[in-house]
C-alpha atoms as a PDB file:
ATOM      1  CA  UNK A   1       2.949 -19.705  -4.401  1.00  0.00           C
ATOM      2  CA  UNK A   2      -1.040 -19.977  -4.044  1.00  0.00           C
ATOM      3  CA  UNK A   3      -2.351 -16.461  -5.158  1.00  0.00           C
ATOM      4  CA  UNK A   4      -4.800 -16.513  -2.065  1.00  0.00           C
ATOM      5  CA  UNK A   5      -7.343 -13.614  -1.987  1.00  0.00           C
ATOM      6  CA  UNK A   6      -6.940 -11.255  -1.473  1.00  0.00           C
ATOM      7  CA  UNK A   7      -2.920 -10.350  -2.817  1.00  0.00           C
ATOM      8  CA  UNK A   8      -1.822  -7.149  -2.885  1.00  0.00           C
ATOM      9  CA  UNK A   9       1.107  -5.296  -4.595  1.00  0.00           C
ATOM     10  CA  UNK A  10       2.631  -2.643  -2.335  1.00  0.00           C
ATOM     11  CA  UNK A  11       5.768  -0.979  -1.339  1.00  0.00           C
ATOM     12  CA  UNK A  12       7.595  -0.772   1.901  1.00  0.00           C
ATOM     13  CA  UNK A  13       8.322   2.313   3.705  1.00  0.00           C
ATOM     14  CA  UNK A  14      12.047   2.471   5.036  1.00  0.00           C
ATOM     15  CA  UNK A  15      12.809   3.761   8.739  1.00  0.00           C
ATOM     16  CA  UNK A  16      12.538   5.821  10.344  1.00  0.00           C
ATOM     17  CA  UNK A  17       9.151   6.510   8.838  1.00  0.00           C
ATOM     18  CA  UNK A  18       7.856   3.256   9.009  1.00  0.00           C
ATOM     19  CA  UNK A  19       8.308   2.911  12.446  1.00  0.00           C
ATOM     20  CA  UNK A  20       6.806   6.608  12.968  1.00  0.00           C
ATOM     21  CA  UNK A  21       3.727   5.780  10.779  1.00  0.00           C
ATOM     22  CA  UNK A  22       3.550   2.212  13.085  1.00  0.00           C
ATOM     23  CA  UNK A  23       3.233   4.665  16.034  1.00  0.00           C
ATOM     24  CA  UNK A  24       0.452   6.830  14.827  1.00  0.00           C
ATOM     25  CA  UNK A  25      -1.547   3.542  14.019  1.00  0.00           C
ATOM     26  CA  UNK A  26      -0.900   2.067  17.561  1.00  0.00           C
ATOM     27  CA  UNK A  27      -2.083   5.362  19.313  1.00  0.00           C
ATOM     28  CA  UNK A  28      -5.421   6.376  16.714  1.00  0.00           C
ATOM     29  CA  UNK A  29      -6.258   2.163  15.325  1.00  0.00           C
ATOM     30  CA  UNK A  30      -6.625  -0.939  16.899  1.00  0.00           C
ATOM     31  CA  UNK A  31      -7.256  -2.377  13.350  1.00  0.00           C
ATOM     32  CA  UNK A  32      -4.176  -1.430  11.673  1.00  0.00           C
ATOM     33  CA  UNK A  33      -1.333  -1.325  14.947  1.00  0.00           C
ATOM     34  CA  UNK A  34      -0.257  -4.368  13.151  1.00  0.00           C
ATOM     35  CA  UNK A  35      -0.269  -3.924   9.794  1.00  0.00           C
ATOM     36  CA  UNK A  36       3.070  -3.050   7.286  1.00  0.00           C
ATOM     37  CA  UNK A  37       3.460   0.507   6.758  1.00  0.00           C
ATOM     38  CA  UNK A  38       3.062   0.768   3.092  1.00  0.00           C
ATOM     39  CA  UNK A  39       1.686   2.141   0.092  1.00  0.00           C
ATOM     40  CA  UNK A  40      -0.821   0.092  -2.154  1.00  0.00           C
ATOM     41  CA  UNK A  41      -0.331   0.173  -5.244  1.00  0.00           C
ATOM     42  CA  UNK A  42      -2.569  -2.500  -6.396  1.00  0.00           C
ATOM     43  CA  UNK A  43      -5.433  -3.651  -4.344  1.00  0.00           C
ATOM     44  CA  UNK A  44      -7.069  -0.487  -2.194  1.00  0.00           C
ATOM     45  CA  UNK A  45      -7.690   1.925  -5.289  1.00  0.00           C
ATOM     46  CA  UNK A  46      -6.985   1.690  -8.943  1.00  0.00           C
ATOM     47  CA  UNK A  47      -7.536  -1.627  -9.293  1.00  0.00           C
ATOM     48  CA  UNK A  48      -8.221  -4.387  -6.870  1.00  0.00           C
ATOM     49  CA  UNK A  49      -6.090  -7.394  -5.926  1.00  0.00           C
ATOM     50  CA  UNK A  50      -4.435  -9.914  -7.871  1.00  0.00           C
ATOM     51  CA  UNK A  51      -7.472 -12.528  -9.639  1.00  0.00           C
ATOM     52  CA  UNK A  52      -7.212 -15.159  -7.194  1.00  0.00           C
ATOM     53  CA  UNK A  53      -7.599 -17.628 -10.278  1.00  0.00           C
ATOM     54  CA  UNK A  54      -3.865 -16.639 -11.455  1.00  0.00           C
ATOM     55  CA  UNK A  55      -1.443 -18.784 -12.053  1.00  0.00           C
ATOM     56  CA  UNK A  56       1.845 -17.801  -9.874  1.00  0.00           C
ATOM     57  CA  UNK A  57       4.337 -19.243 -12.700  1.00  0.00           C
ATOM     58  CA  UNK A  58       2.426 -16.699 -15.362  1.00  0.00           C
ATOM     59  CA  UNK A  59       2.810 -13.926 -12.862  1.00  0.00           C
ATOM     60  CA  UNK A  60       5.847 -14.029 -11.501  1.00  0.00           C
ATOM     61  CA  UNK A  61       7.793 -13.162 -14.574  1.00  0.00           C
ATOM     62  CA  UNK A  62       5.349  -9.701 -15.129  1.00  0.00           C
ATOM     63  CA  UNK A  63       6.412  -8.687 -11.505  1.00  0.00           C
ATOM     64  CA  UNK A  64      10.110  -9.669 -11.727  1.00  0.00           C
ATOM     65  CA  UNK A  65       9.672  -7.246 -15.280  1.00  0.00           C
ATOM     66  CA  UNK A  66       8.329  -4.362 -13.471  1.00  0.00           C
ATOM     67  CA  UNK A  67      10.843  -4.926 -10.462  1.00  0.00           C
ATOM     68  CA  UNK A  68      13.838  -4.779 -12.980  1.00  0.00           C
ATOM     69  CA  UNK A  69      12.272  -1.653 -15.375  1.00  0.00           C
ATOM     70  CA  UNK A  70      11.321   0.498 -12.090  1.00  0.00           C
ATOM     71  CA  UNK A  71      14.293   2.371 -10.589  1.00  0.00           C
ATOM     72  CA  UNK A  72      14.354   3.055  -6.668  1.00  0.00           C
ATOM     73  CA  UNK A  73      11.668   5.594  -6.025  1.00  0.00           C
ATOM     74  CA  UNK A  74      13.030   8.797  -3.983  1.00  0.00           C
ATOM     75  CA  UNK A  75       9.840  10.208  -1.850  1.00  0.00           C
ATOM     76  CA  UNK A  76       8.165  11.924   1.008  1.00  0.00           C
ATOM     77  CA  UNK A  77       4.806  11.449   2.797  1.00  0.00           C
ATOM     78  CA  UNK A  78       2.593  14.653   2.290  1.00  0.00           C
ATOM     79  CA  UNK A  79      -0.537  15.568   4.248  1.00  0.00           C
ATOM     80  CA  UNK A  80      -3.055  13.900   5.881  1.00  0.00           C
ATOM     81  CA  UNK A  81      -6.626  13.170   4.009  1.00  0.00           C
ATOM     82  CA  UNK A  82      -9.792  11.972   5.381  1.00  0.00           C
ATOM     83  CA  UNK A  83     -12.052   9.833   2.699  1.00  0.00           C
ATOM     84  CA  UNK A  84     -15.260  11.244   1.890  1.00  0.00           C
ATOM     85  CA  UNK A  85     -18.072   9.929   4.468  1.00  0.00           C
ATOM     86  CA  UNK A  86     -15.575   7.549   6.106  1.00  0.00           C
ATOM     87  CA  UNK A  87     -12.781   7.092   9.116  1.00  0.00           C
ATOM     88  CA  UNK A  88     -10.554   6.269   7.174  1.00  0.00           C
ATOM     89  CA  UNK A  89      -7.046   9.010   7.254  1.00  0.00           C
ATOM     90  CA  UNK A  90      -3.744   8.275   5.679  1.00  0.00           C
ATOM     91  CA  UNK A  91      -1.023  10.191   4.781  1.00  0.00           C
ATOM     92  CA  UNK A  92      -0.926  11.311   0.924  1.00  0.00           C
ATOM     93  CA  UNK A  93       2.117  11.362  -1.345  1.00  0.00           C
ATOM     94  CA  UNK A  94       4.321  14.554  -1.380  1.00  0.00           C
ATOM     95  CA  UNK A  95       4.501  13.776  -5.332  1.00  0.00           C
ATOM     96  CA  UNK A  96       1.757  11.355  -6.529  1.00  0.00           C
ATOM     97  CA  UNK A  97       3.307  10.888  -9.702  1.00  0.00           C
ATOM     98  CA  UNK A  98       5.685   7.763  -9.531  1.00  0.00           C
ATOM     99  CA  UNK A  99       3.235   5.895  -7.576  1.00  0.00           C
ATOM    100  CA  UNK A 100       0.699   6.730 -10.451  1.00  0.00           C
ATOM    101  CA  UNK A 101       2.742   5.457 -12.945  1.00  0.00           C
ATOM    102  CA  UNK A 102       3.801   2.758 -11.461  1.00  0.00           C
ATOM    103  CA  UNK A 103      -0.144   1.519 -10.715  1.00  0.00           C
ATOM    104  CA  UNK A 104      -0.305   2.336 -14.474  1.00  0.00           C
ATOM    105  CA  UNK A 105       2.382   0.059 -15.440  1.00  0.00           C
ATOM    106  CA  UNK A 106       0.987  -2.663 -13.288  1.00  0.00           C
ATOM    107  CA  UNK A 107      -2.550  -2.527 -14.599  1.00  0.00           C
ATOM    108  CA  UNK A 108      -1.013  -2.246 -18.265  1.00  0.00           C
ATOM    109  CA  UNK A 109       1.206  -5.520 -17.296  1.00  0.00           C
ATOM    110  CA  UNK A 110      -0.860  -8.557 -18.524  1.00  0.00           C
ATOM    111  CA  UNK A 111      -1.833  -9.290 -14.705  1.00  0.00           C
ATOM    112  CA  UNK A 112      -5.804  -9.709 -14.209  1.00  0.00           C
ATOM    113  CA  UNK A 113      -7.097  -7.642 -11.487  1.00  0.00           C
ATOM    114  CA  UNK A 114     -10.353  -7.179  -9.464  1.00  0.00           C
ATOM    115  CA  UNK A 115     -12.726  -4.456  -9.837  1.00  0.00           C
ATOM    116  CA  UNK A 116     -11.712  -1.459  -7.575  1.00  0.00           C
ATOM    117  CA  UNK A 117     -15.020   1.356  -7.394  1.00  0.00           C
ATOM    118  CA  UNK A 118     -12.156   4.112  -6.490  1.00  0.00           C
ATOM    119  CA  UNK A 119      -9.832   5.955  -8.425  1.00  0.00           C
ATOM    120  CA  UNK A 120      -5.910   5.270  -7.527  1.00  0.00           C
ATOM    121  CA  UNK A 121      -4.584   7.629  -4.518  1.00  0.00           C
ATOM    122  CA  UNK A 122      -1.487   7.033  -3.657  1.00  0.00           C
ATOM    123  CA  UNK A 123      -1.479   6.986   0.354  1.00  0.00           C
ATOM    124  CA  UNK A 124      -0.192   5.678   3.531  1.00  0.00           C
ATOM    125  CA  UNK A 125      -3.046   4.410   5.774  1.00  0.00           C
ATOM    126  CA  UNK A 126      -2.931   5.182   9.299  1.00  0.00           C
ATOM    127  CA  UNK A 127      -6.912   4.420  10.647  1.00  0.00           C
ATOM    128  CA  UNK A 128      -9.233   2.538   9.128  1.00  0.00           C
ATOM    129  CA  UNK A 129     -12.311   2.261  11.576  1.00  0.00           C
ATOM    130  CA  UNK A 130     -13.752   3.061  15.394  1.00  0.00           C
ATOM    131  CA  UNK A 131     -15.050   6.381  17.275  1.00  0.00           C
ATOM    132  CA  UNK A 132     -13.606   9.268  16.849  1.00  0.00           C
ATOM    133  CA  UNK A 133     -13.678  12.608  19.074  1.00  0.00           C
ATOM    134  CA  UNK A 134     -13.318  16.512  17.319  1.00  0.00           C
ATOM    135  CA  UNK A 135     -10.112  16.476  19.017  1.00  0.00           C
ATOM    136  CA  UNK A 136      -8.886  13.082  17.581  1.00  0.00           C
ATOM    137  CA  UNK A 137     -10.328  13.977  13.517  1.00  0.00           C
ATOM    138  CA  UNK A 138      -7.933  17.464  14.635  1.00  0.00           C
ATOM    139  CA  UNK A 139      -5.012  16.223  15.773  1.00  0.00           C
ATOM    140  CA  UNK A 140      -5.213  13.724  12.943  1.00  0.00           C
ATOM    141  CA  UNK A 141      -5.159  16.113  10.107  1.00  0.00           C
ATOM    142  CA  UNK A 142      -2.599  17.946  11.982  1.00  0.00           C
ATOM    143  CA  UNK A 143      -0.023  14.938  12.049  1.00  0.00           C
ATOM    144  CA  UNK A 144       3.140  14.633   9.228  1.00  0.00           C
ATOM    145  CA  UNK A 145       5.523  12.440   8.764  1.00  0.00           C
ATOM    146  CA  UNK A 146       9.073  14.728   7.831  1.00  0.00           C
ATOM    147  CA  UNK A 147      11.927  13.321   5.647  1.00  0.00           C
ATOM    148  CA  UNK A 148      12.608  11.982   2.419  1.00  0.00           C
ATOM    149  CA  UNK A 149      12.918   8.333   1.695  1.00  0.00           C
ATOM    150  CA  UNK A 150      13.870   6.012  -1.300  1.00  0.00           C
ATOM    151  CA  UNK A 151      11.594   2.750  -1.673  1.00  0.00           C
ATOM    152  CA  UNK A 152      13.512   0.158  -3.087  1.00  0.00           C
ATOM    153  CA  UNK A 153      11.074  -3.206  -3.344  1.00  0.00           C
ATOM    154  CA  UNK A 154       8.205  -4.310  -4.706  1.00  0.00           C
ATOM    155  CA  UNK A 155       6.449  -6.807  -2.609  1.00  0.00           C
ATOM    156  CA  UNK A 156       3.033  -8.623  -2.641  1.00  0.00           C
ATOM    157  CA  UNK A 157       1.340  -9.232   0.638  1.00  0.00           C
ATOM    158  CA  UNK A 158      -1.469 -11.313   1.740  1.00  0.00           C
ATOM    159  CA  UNK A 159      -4.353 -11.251   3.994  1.00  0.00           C
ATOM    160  CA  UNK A 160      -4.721 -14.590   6.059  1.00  0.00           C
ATOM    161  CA  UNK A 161      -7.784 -16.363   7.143  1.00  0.00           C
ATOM    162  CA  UNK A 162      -7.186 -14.803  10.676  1.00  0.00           C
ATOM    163  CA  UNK A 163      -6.973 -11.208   9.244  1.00  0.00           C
ATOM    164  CA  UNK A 164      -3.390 -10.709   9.555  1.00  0.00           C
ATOM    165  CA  UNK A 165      -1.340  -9.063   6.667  1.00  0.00           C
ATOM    166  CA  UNK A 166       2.033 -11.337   5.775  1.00  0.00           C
ATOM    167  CA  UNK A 167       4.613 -10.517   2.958  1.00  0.00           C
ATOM    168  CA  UNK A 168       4.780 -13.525   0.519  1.00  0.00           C
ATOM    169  CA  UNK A 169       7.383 -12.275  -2.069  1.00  0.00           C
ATOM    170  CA  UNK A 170       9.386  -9.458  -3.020  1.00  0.00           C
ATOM    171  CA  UNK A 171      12.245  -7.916  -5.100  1.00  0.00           C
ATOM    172  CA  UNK A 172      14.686  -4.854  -5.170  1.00  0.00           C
ATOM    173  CA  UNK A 173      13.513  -2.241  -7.458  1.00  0.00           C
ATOM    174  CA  UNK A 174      16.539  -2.392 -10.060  1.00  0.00           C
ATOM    175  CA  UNK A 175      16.336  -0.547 -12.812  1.00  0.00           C
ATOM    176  CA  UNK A 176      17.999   3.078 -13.516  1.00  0.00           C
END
C-alpha cells in the first residue's frame, strides 16, 4: 500500500450511532455529509498523519501490534464542543481515557508522524466549516448522541486527490 498523504489512523463508530452522527452532518455540513463517522486518533490532534515517506512493509507490522495488544474499546459519545475561534463542533468522548492511551501507544510505536499544533481530543466531528445562525451554534450544543458502543477495529483512511475520505486497511481490535 502507497502511504499517500495524508493517512490517518481512526476508529469506526458501530450503528446505530454512526448512522445518527451521519445524520447530524447531512443536516448542519455539506463538507463532512460524506465522510466516516469516526474518531481520529492519529492525524487531527496529537500528532498528525502517517510520514508520507513510510514504508508500508515497516508499518504494517507496528499497526497489526497495536491491533492485537488493544482489546475492544466499550464507549459512549459525550457532549458537544465548539473549538476555540472556529466552526468546527464534534461530539467529545464520555471517557477520554482509552482513546488517550491508545494515541499514546501509537505515537510511542516506532511510526513517524507529522507535526500536529493541537493537543489530542478525543472527538467525533460533526461540522467543519460554512455560516452559521444563533439558532444553529444552539441547537448544536444541544445535540447527543445516547448509547453505549464497543469499537472493535483499527483502520487507516485516506484522503484522495478529489477530497474524498476512503478506508485502505483495517483490523479487529484483539487483544483482552
Amino acid at each position: 500500500m502507497n502511504l499517500v498523504p495524508p493517512t490517518y489512523i481512526c476508529l469506526d463508530l458501530p450503528e446505530p450511532q454512526a448512522s445518527e452522527v451521519m445524520a447530524l452532518r447531512r443536516r448542519y455540513c455539506q463538507r463532512l455529509k460524506d465522510f466516516p463517522p469516526e474518531i481520529t486518533i492519529t492525524g487531527s490532534s496529537g500528532v498528525g498523519a502517517m510520514l508520507p515517506q513510510l514504508h508500508w512493509d515497516r508499518v504494517e507490522p507496528k499497526l497489526e501490534a497495536i491491533a492485537q495488544e488493544w482489546a475492544p474499546i466499550r464507549a459512549s459519545l459525550g457532549g458537544m464542543v465548539r473549538f476555540p475561534d472556529t466552526d468546527i463542533f464534534c461530539l467529545s468522548m464520555s471517557d477520554p481515557m482509552p482513546f488517550m492511551a491508545l494515541h499514546e501507544a501509537l505515537k510511542h510505536s516506532g511510526i513517524a508522524f507529522e507535526e500536529s499544533q493541537f493537543p489530542f481530543f478525543p472527538h467525533c466531528t460533526i461540522r467543519m466549516a460554512g455560516p452559521l445562525s444563533d439558532a444553529d451554534i444552539s441547537a448544536l450544543f444541544s445535540l447527543t448522541v445516547p448509547g453505549e458502543f464497543t469499537i472493535a477495529e483499527l483502520a487507516l483512511y485516506q484522503r484522495t486527490s478529489d477530497d474524498r475520505i476512503v478506508r485502505v486497511w483495517s483490523r479487529p481490535l484483539a487483544g483482552s
